[in-house]
Structures are given as C-alpha cells and as structure tokens.
Short mmCIF file of C-alpha atoms and ligand atoms in Angstrom, two decimals:
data_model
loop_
_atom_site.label_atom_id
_atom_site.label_comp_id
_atom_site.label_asym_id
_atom_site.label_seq_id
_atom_site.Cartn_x
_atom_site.Cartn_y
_atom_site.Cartn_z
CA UNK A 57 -1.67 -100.29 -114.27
CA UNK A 58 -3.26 -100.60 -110.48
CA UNK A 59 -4.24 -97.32 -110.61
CA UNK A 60 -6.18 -97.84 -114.29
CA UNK A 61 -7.31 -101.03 -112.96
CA UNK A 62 -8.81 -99.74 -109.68
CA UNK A 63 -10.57 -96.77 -111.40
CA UNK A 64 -12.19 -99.30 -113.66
CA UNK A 65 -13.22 -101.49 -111.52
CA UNK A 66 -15.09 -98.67 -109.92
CA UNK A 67 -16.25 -97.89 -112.79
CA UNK A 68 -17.91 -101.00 -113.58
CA UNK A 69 -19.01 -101.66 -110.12
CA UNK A 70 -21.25 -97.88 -110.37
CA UNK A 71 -22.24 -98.59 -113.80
CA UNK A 72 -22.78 -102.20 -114.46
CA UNK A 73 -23.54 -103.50 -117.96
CA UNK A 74 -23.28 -99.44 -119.00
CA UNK A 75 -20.79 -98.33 -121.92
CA UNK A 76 -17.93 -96.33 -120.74
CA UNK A 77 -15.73 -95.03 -123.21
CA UNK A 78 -11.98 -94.00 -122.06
CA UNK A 79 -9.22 -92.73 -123.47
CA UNK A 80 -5.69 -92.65 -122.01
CA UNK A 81 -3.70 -89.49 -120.93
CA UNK A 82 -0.28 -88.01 -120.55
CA UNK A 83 -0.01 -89.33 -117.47
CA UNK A 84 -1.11 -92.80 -118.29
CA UNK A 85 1.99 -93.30 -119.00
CA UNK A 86 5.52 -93.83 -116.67
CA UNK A 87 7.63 -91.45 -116.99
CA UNK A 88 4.75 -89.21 -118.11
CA UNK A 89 4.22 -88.05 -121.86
CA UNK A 90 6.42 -91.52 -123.59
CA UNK A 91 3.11 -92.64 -125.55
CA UNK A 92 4.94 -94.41 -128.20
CA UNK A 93 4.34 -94.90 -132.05
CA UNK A 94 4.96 -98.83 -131.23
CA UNK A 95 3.31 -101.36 -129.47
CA UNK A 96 3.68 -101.42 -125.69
CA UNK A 97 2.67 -103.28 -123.05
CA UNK A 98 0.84 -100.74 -121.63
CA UNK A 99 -1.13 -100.32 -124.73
CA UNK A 100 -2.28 -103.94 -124.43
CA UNK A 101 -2.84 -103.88 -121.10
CA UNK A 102 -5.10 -101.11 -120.99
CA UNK A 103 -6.95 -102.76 -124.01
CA UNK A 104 -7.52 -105.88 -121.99
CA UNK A 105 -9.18 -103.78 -118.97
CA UNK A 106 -11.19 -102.54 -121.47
CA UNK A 107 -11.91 -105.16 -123.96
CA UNK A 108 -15.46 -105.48 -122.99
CA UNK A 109 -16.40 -101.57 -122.63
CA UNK A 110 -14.61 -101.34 -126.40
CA UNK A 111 -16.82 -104.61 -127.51
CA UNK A 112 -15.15 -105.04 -131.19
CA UNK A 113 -12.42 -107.08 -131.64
CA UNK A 114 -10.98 -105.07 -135.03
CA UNK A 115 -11.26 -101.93 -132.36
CA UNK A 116 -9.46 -103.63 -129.68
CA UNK A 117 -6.78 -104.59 -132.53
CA UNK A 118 -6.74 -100.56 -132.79
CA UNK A 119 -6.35 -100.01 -129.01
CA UNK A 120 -3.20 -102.52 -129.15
CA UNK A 121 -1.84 -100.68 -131.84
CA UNK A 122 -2.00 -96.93 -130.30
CA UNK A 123 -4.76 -96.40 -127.94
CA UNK A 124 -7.14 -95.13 -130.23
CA UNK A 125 -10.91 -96.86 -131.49
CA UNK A 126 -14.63 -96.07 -132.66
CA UNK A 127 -17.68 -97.59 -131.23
CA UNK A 128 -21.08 -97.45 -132.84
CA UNK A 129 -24.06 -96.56 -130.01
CA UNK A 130 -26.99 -98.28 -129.91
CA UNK A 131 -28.90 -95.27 -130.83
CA UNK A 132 -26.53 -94.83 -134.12
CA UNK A 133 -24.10 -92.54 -133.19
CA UNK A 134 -20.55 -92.84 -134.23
CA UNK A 135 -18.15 -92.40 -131.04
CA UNK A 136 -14.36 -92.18 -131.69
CA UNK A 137 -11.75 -92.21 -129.11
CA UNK A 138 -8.01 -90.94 -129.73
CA UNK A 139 -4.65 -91.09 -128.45
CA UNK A 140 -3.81 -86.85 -128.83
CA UNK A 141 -0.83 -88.17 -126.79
CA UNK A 142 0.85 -88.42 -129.46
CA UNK A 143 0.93 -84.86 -130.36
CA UNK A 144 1.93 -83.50 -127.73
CA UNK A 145 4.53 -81.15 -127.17
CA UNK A 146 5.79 -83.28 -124.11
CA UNK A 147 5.99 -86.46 -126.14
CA UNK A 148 9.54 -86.42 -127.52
CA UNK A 149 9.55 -90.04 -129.22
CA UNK A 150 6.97 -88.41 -131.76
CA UNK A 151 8.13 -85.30 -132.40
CA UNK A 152 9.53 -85.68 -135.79
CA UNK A 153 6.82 -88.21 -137.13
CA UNK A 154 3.69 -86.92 -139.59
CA UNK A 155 1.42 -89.86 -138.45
CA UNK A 156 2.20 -91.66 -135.19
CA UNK A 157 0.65 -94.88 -135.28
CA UNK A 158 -0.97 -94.25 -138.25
CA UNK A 159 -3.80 -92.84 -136.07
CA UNK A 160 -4.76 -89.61 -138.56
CA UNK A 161 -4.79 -92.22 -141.87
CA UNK A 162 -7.18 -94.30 -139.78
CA UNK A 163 -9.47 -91.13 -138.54
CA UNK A 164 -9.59 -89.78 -141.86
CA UNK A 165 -11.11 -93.29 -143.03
CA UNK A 166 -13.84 -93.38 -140.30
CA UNK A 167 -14.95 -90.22 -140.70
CA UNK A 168 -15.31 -90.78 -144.26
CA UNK A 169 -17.01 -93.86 -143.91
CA UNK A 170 -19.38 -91.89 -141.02
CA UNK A 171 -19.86 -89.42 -144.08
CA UNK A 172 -21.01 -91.66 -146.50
CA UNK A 173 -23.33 -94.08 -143.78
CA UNK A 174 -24.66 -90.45 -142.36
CA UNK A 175 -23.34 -91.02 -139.34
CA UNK A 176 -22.69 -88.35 -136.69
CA UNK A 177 -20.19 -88.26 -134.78
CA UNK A 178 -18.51 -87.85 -131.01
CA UNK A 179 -15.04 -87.45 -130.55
CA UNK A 180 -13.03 -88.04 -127.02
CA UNK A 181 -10.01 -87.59 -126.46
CA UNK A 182 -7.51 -86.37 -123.32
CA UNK A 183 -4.77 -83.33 -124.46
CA UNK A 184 -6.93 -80.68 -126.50
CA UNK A 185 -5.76 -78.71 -130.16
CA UNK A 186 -5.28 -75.11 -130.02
CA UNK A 187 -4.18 -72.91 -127.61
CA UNK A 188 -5.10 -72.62 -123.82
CA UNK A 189 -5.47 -69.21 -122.21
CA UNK A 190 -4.72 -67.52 -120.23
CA UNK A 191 -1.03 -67.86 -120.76
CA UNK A 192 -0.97 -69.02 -124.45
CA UNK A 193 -0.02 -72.95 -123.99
CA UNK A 194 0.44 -74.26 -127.28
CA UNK A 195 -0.79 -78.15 -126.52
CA UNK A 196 -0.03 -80.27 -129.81
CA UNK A 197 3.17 -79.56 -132.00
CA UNK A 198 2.57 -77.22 -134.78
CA UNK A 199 2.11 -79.76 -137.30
CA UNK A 200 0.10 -82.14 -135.71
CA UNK A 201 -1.88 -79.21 -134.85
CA UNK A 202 -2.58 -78.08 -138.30
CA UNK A 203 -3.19 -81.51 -139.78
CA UNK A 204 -6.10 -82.64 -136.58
CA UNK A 205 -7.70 -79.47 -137.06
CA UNK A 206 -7.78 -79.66 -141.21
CA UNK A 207 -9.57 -83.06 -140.66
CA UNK A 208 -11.64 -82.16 -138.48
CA UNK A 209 -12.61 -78.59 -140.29
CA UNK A 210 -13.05 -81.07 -142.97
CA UNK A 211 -15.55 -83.61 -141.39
CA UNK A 212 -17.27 -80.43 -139.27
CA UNK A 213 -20.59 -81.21 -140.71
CA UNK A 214 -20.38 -84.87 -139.33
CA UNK A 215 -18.52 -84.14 -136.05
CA UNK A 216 -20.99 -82.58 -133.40
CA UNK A 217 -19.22 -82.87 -130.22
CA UNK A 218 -15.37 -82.84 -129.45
CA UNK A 219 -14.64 -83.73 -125.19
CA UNK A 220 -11.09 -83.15 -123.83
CA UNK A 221 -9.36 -83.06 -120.28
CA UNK A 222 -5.82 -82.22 -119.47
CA UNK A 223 -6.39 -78.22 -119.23
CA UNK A 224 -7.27 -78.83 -115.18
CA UNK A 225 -9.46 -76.19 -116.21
CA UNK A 226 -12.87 -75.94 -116.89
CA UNK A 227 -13.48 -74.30 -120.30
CA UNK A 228 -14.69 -74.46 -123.99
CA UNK A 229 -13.56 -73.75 -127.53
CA UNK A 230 -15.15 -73.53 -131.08
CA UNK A 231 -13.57 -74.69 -134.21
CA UNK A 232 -14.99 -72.59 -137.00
CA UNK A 233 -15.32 -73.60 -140.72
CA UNK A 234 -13.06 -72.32 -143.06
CA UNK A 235 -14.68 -68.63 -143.54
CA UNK A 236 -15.76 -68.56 -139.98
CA UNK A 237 -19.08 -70.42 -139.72
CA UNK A 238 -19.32 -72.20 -136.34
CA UNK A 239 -18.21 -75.54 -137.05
CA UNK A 240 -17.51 -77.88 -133.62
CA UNK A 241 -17.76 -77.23 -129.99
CA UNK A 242 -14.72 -78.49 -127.97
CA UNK A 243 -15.31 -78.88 -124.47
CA UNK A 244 -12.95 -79.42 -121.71
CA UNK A 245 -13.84 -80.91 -118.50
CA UNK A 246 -12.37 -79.60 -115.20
CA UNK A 247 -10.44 -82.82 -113.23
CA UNK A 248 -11.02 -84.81 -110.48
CA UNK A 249 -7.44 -83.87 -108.64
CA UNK A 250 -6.95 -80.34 -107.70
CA UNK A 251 -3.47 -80.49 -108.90
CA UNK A 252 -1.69 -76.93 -108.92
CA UNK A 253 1.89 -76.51 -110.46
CA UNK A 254 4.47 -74.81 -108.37
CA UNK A 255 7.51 -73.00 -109.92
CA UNK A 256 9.95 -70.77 -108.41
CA UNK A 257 8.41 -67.84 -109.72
CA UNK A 258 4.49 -68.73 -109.97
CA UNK A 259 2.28 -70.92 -108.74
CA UNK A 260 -0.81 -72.39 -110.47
CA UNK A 261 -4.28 -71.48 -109.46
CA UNK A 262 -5.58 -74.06 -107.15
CA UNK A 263 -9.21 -75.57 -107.93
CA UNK A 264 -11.67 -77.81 -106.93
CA UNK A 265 -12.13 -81.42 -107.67
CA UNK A 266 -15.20 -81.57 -110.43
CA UNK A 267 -17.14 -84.04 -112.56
CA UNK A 268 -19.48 -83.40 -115.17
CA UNK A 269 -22.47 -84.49 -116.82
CA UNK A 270 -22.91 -83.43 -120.64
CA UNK A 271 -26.40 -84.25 -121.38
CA UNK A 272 -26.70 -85.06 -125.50
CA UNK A 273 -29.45 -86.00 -128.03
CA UNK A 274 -28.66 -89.54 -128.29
CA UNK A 275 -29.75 -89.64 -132.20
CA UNK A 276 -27.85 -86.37 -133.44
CA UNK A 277 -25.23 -86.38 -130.87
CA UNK A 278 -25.77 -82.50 -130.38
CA UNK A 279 -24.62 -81.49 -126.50
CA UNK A 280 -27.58 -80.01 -125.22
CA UNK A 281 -26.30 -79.00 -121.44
CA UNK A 282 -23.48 -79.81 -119.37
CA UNK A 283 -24.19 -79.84 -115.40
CA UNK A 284 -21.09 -79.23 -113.60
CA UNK A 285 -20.43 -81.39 -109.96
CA UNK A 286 -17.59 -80.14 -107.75
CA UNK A 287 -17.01 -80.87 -104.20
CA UNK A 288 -15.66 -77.73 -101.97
CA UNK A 289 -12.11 -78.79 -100.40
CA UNK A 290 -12.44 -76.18 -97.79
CA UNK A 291 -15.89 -77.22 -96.78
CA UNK A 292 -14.90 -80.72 -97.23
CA UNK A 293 -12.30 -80.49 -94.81
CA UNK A 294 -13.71 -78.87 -92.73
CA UNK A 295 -16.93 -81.20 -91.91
CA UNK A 296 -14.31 -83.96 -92.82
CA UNK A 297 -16.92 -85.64 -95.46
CA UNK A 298 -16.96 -85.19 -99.15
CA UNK A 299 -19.34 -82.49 -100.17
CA UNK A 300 -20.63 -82.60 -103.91
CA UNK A 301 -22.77 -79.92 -105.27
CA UNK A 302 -23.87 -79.06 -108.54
CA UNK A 303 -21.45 -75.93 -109.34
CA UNK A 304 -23.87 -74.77 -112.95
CA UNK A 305 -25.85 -75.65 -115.86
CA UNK A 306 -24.79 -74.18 -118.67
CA UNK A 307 -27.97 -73.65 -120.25
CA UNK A 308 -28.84 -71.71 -117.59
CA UNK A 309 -25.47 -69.80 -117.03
CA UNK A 310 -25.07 -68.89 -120.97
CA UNK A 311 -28.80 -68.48 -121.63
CA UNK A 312 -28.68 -70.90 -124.44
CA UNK A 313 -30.74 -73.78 -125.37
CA UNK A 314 -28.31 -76.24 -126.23
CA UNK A 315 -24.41 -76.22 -126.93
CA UNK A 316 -24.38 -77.07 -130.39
CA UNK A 317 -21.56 -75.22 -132.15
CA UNK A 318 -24.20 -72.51 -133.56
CA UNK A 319 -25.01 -71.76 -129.35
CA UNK A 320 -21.28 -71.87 -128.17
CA UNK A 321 -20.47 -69.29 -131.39
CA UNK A 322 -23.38 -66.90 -129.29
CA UNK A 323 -21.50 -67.40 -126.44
CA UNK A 324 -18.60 -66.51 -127.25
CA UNK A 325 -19.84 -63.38 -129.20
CA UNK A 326 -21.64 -62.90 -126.26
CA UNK A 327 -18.25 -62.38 -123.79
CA UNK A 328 -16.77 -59.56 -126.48
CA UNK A 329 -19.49 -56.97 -124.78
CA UNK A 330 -20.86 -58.82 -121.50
CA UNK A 331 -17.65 -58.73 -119.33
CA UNK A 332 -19.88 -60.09 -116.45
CA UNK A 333 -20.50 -63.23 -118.26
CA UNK A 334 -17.01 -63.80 -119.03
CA UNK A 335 -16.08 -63.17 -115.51
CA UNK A 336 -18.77 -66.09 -114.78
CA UNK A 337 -16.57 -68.22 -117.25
CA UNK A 338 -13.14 -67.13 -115.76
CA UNK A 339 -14.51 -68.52 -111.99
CA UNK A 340 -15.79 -71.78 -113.26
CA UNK A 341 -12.64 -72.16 -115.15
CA UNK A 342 -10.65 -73.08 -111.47
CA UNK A 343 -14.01 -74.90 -110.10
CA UNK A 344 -15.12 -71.46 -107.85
CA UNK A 345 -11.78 -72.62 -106.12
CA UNK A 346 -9.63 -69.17 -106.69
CA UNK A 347 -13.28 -66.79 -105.40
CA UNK A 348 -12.51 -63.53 -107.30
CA UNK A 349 -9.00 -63.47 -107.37
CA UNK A 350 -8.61 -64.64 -110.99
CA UNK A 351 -11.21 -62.39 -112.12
CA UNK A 352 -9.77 -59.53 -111.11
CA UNK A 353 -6.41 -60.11 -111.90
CA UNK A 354 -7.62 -60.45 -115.26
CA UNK A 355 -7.00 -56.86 -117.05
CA UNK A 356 -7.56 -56.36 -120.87
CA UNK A 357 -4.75 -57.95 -122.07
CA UNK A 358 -5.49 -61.19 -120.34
CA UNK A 359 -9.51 -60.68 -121.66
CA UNK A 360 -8.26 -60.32 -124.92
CA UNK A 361 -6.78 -63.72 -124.61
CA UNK A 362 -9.51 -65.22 -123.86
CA UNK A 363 -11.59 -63.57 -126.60
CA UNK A 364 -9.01 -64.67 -129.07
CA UNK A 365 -8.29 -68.37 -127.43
CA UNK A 366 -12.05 -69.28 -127.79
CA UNK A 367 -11.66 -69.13 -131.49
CA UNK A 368 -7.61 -68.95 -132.85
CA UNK A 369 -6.23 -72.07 -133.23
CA UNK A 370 -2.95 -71.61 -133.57
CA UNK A 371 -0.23 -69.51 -132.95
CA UNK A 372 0.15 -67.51 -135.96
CA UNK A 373 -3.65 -66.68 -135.96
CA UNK A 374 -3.91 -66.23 -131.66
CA UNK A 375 -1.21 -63.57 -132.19
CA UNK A 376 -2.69 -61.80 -134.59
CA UNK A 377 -5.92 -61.51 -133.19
CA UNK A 378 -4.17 -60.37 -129.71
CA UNK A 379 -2.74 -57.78 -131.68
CA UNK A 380 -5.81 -56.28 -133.15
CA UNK A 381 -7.00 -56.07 -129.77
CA UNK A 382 -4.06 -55.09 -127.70
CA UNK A 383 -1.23 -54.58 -129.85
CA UNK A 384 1.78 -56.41 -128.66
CA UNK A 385 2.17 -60.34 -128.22
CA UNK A 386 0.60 -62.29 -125.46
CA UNK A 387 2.93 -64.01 -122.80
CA UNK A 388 4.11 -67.49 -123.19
CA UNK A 389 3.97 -70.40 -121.08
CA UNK A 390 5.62 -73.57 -121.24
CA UNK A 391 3.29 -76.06 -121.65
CA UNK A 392 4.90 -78.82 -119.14
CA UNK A 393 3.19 -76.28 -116.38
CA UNK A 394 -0.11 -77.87 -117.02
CA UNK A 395 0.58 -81.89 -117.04
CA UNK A 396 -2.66 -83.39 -115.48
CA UNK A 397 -2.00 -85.82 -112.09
CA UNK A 398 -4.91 -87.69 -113.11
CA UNK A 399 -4.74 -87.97 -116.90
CA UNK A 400 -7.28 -90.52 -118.34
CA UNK A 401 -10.50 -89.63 -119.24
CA UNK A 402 -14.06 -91.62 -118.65
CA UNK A 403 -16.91 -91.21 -120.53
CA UNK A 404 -20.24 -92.78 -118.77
CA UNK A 405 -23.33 -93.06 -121.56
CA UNK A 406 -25.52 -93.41 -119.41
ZN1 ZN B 734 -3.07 -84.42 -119.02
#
C-alpha cells in the first residue's frame, strides 16, 4: 500500500486535475498473484487512493468488489479497466472458478450497453490473453482464456484498443475476427523496472526501463502512434543522471499511419517476408537493452514463433501454426519466469 500510495501521489502531483486510469497487477498483491474472488482490504484500499481518478461511486462499488470499473471520457469514449489477475495461471485461489468476481457477467453487460449507446471502447488491463513468445508462455488459464477472448471477438467492432503490461517486454498482438478479419490491436507496454529472471539454467534478457505514450483519436478511440521513452542504464550510470530518450515512433518504424487493428494486421503480414523489420521488433522488445544479441540468437524456429504468437491465441492453434512452419512443437516456458517487479499499470489521458 506505500508503494501504490507513493506512485499516486506522484502521479497526481505531475498531472493535477488529469484522469489517470489504473489497474492493479500480479504484484499488487503480497505474496504475489493471491487476487482473490472476495473482498479484501487491499481491494478497498486501492479504491480509496483512487476514488477520485475513478469519479463514479457505482464504479468504485466495482473496484471494492474485484478491482475492475468503466469510466466514460469527456470526449465519449467508453474506457474499461479489468482485474486479468484473476486469470492467471499464478493465481491459485481462482483456478477452478468460471467467473471470479463476477467480472466477465459484468463486461459482457457494458459492452453491450456500449453496443447499443454506440460507444467505443478502450480496454486496460495488466496480465495479457494469448500466448507470449518467444518461449510460448501461456498467461491466463485455458478457460479463462477462451471465454475473454470469445467476448471480446464478440464486441470487436466496439473495442478499438486493448493496453496490457506484465510481458516486461515491449510488443503487440492482434485478435482477429472469427474468419480472420483483423479485429483488435493488443498492445503491451515495456516496464519501468528492468527486472530480469534468473534460474539455474537461464537467465532472462535484461532491458531498459521505458514509458510510453500511445497517442489516440479521442472521439473513435483508434491508437494512432505510440512513442516509446526509455532511459539507457549503461549511459545512465555512467554520467550518474537519468537519461530519457525517445527509443521510436511506431508510425515511423512500421510505415503505417495509425495502429488501428486493419494497420497492425499489415504489420504483421509485413514481418512474414521483411526479416529486417522483425528484427527491428525483436530489439525494441528488451528496450535496445540486449544490442543484437537477441536478434541473432533468433533462428527460424524462434521467427516462426513470433509469426505465429502475433496472431494464435491459444495453445491448440499456436501449435499448429508452428507446425506448418517448422514442424515440431515450440518450447515451453513456465510462466512464473515472467512475474513483473512493478506490476500496476497507469494510464495518463492527457
Ligand atoms: Zn505482472
């Protein structure tokens, strides 16, 4: 609780009277990844630091229950927060629910409201769906998997934007309509903390501390560029003063106008034939922190991953893509290697 209380205090401090709209992570919690389907103390104390950035009392009522709430912007756009916590493979209180905190019932009824009120929509939240490559780390459980993704393949003509963390990696996804039309962009935003896991056998790749600003159309909601911050550790150290640069633009970078889901689906098409601009994507994914290292250690078989990670969205799909392009499966992680030090996420409208 000091730590969420001293980042938001910061927060409000840089960005008085401005939105911000957060949503817990993993690590929120102590011991890590117990997000429970009950009310918690945590839960309300987190919704009291952020009563007044939340601004509804039926949404704060929400936060109390499970961490999750939807804000209406000025400008008409629907934003909606969630508690993926809860559906993670780490979380072992919820592992044999369908519908922790009733969260899913709830998003399926804002989203239809949204529908009918032709709203769009934003969605935040901190542990992504799907599976992260390289190393094929299946985030939610299977179930929970299938059912967030079936809502939101359902509402994909509402839902312009998704915006996760977690990954410590900077990198994107695309959830495609049933039959394969582009359907919603999923971002993930490299973190602050340039935590690396260390096992006996491995270590993770090291990166740089990053921040990001996703610039949007604040009527349709549609991300139109993301300008990636990081500062250089190395450099840092060395002239013993925080150095922040911007890293990219992704406009630029991917030679697309915007990033609606249409312009990431290019993208990604794109990387099947232009192995340059997926190596550009493989740097940025560690912050520039790992220099060429990770692009060259990445053969065939780990491109194919990526190629099929961008788009498969679950196991049974991933591997069979893999295997169309490499034959054989692709190697498992365990998904505990990638638990974030600094979990919750901010969102700044600014
Ligand atoms: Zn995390």
């Amino acid at each position: 609780m000091d730590i969420l209380r001293n980042i938001t205090n910061a927060l409000k401090t840089a960005f008085p009277g401005v939105k911000v709209y957060a949503t817990m992570g993993n690590n929120d919690w102590f011991p890590s990844d117990q997000l429970p389907d009950t009310s918690h103390f945590l839960y309300n104390a987190t919704a009291d630091l952020w009563e007044d950035w939340i601004g509804d009392q039926n949404q704060v009522e929400n936060f109390r229950k499970g961490a999750y709430y939807t804000v209406k912007t000025t400008q008409g756009l629907r934003i909606i927060g969630l508690n993926t916590n809860l559906y993670y493979t780490s979380d072992k209180l919820t592992a044999d629910m369908t519908d922790p905190t009733g969260q899913f019932a709830w998003l399926e009824e804002v989203l239809r409201n949204a529908k009918t009120a032709g709203d769009k929509v934003l969605m935040t939240a901190h542990v992504p769906p799907g599976i992260h490559v390289p190393g094929k780390v299946k985030r939610f459980y299977t179930h929970y998997n299938t059912r967030f993704l079936d809502i939101s393949r359902t509402f994909s003509d509402i839902i312009v934007g998704m915006f996760f963390g977690h990954d410590h990696y900077d990198g994107f996804k695309l959830l495609q309509k049933n039959g394969g039309s582009p359907g919603v962009p999923m971002f993930m935003a490299p973190s602050i903390t340039p935590w690396r896991y260390k096992i006996p056998e491995k270590s993770g790749d090291p990166h740089n501390p990053a921040i990001r600003l996703v610039k949007y159309n604040q009527q349709t909601g549609v991300p139109l560029d993301i300008h990636q911050y990081y500062m250089n550790l190395t450099d840092s150290n060395r002239n013993n003063a925080s150095d922040w640069k911007i890293e990219y633009k992704a406009s630029e970078e991917y030679g697309q106008t915007d990033l609606s889901a249409v312009s990431v689906d290019n993208i990604i098409k794109a990387f099947k034939t232009d192995k340059s601009l997926l190596d550009k994507y493989i740097r940025y994914n560690t912050v520039l922190a790992n220099g060429d290292t990770t692009v060259n250690a990445c053969d065939e078989k780990c491109r194919a991953e990526y190629n099929c990670g961008f788009i498969m969205m679950n196991e049974i799909s991933f591997d069979s893509c893999y295997k169309a392009q490499v034959g054989g499966s692709a190697r498992l992680c365990s998904s505990s290697l990638f638990i974030a030090m600094f979990a919750t996420m901010y969102y700044v409208l600014i």
